[in-house]
XYZ file of C-alpha atoms in Angstrom:
273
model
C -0.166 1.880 -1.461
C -0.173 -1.405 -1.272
C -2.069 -3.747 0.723
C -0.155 -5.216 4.678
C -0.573 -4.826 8.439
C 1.733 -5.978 11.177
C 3.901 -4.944 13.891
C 6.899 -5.141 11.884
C 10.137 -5.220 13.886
C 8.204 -8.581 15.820
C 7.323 -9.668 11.969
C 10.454 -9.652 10.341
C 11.930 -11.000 13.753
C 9.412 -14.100 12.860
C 10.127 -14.031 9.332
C 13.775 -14.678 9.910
C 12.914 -17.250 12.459
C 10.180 -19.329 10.136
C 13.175 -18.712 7.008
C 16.041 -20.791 9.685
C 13.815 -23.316 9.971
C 12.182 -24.242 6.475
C 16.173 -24.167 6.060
C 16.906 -26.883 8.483
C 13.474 -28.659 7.106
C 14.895 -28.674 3.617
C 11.138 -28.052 2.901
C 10.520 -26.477 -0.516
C 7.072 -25.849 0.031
C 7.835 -24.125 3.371
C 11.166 -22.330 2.205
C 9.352 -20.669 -0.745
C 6.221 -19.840 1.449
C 8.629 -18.759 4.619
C 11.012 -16.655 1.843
C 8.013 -15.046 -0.171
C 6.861 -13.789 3.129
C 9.965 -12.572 4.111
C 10.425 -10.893 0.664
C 7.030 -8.839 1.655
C 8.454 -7.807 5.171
C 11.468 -6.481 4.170
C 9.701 -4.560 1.486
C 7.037 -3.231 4.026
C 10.088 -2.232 6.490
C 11.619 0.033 3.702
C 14.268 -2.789 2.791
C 13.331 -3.734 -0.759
C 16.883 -4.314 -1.734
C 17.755 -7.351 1.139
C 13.800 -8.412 -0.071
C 14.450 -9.257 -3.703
C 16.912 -12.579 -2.494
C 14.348 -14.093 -0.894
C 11.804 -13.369 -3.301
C 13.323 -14.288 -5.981
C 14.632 -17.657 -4.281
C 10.914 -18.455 -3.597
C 10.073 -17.813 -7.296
C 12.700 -20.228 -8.862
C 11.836 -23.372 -6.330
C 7.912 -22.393 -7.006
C 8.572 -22.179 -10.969
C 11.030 -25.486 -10.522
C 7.463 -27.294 -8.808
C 5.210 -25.960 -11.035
C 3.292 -25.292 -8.635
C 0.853 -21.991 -9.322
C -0.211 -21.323 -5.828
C 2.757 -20.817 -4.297
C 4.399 -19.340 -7.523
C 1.825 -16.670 -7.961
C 2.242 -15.284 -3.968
C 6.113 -15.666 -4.534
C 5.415 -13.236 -7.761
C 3.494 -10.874 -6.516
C 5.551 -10.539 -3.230
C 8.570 -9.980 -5.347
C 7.455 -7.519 -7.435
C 6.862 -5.326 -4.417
C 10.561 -5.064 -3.613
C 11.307 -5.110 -8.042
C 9.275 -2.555 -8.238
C 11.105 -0.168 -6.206
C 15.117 -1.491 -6.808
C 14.709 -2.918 -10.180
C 11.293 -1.197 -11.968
C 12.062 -2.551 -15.402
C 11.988 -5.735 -14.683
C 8.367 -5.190 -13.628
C 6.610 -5.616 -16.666
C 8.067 -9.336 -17.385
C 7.172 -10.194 -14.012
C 4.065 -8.699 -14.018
C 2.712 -10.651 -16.846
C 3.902 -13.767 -15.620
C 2.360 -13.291 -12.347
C -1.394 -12.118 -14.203
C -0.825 -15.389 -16.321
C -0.404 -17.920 -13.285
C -2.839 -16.380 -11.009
C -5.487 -16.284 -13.821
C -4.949 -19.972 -13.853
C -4.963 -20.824 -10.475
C -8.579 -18.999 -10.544
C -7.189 -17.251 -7.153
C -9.549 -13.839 -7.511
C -8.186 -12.912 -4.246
C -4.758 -12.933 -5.392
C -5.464 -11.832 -8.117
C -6.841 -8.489 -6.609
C -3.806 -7.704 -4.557
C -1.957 -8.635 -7.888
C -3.619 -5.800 -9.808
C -3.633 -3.176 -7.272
C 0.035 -3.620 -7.046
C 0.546 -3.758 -11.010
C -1.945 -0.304 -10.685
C 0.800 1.512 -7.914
C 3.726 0.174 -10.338
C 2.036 2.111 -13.589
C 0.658 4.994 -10.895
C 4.442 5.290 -10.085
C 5.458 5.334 -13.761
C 2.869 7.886 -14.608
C 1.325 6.288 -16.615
C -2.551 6.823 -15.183
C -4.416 4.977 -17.588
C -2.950 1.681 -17.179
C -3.383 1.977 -13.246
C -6.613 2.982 -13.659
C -6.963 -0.072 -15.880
C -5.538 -1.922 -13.405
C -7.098 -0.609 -10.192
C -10.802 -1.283 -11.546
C -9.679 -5.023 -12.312
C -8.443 -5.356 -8.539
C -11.747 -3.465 -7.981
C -13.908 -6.396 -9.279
C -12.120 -9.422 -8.541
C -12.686 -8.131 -4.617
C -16.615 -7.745 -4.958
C -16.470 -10.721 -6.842
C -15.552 -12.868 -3.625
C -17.299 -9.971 -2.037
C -14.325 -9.672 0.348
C -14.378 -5.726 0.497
C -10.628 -3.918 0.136
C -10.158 -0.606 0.196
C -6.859 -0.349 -0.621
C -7.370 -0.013 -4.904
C -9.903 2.830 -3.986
C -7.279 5.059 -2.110
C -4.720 4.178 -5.067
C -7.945 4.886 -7.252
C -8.462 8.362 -5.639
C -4.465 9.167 -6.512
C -4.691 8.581 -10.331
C -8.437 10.697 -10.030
C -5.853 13.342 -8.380
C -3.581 13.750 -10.822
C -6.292 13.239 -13.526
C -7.802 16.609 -12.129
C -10.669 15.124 -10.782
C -10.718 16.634 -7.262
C -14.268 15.562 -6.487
C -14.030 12.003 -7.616
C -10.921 11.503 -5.625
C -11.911 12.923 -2.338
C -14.973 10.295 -2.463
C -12.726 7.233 -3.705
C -10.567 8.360 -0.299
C -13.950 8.705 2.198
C -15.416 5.467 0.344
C -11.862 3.868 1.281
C -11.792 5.534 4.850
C -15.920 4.521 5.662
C -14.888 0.996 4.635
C -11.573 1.038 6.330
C -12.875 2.240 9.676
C -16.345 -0.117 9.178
C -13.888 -3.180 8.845
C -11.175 -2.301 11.670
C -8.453 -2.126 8.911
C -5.998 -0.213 10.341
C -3.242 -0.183 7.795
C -5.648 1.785 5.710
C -6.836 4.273 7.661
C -3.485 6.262 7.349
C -3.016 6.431 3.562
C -7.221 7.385 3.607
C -6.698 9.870 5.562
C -3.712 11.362 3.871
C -6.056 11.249 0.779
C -7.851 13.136 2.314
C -5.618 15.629 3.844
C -3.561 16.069 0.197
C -7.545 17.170 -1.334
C -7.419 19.341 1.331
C -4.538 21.064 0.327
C -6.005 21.077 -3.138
C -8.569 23.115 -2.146
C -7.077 25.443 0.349
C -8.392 24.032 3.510
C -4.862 24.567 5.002
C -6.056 23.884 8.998
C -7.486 21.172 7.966
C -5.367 19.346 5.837
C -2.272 20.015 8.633
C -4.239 18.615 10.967
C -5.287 15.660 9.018
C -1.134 15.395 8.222
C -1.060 14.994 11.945
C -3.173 12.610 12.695
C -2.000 10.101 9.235
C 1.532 10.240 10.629
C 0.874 9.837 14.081
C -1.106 6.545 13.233
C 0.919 5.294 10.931
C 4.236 5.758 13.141
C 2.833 3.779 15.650
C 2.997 0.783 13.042
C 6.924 1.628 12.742
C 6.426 1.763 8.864
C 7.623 4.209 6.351
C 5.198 5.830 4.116
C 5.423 3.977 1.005
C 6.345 5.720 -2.703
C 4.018 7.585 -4.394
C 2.122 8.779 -0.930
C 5.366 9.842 0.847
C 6.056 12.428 -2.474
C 2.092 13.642 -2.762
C 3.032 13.756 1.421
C 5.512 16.028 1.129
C 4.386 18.409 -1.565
C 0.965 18.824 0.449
C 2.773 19.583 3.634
C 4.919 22.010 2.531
C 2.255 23.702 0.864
C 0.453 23.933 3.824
C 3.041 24.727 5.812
C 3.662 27.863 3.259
C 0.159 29.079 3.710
C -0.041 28.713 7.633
C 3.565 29.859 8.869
C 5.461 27.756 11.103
C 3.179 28.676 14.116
C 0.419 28.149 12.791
C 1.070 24.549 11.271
C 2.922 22.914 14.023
C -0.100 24.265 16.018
C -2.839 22.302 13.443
C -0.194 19.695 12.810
C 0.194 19.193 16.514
C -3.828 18.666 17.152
C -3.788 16.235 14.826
C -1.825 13.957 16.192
C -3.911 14.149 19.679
C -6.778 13.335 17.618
C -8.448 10.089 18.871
C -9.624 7.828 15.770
C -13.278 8.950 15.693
C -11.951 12.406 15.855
C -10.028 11.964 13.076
C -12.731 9.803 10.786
C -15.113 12.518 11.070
C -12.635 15.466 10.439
C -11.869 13.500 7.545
C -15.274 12.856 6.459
C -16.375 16.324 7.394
C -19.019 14.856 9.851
C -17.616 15.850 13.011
């Protein structure tokens, strides 16, 4: 996944707004800042394809001021929505982006820059690059010690399809403890769902429906999609459980999860309550 948190319809409803009037400005600094925020909207509202204009509008006026700190947002904003529309394009942009945020010395940046570059291999398949990548975005966070646990749950889906069942189910509960410690809600969901896939994994089928339950529920109440690769491991675990509990008996599990209040649901996840 990566890393966001808004109401989005009254975002991109902004968004457009602040993009009019850097417009009527003729501000470059605030039409590449207004469109590279935009560009991370539209990607976060499941519109990658209507994202990539802006994004790469805010690129070519940042690149045209030489200017790295707004290029290296406008960057790694666009290569949200590349990513998904345009995925070989990624690489290019990718090293550009590692170049001018390296010189900025932005390690915050830089983090969200290489957990994104880590989903873009993890999406590829190729796991050792985003595991390469993850553990960078990993240490440039403790090194501002600004803790994120977004590159731990993307951590705990390469240690998933690396076999490692046990270290994945504690990169998810290290991301869900810090998640739920910090009051980062966009987290919680894709934690949990962590969570509810290693369930699957190990045939705790009541558990991991419920756990389904409760990840959607939250996460529909943020009116955002599930991103790519979670809404594929999504699917495959709920059909599985589904399979093993009937139709009764999952909508019944399903259906408690979503009633679950959010301490319910931490320590069902956890296994502490």
């Amino acid at each position: 996944m990566i890393a966001r948190g808004v109401d989005m319809e009254r975002a991109l409803r902004l968004g457009e707004e602040a993009m009019e009037l850097a417009g009527q400005l003729g501000d470059d600094h605030k039409l590449i800042e207004a469109g590279h925020v935009l560009c991370c909207l539209l990607y976060f509202a499941g519109m990658p394809e209507r994202g990539i204009a802006y994004g790469e509008a805010a690129v070519e006026r940042a690149r045209r001021l030489g200017d790295d700190g707004l290029l290296g947002p406008s960057l790694v904003f666009l290569l949200l929505c590349i990513d998904q529309v345009q995925p070989d394009r990624s690489e290019a942009l990718i090293a550009e982006a590692i170049a001018c945020v390296e010189r900025s010395g932005d390690r915050s940046l830089a983090g969200g820059l290489y957990n994104n570059a880590g989903v873009s291999s993890l999406r590829k398949g190729d796991l050792a690059s985003a595991r390469r990548f993850l553990e960078r975005a990993e240490e440039a966070h403790r090194a501002i010690e600004v803790p994120n646990p977004t590159p731990a749950i993307n951590l705990g889906w390469v240690l998933r399809l690396e076999g490692d069942e046990a270290g994945a189910a504690d990169a998810f509960q290290r991301a869900l403890r810090q998640s739920h410690r910090a009051g980062d809600r966009p987290d919680i969901p894709y934690a949990v769902l962590g969570l509810a896939c290693h369930a699957s994994d190990t045939g705790d089928w009541r558990r991991a429906a419920a756990l389904h339950g409760f990840a959607d529920a939250f996460l529909g109440s943020s009116g955002e999609p599930w991103q790519d690769p979670e809404h594929t491991f999504r699917q495959q675990s709920l059909d599985e459980a589904r399979a093993h509990l009937g139709d009764t008996g999952f909508e019944a599990e399903y259906g408690r999860g979503t009633r679950l209040d959010l301490r319910s649901a931490v320590g069902l996840a956890l296994g502490t309550g």
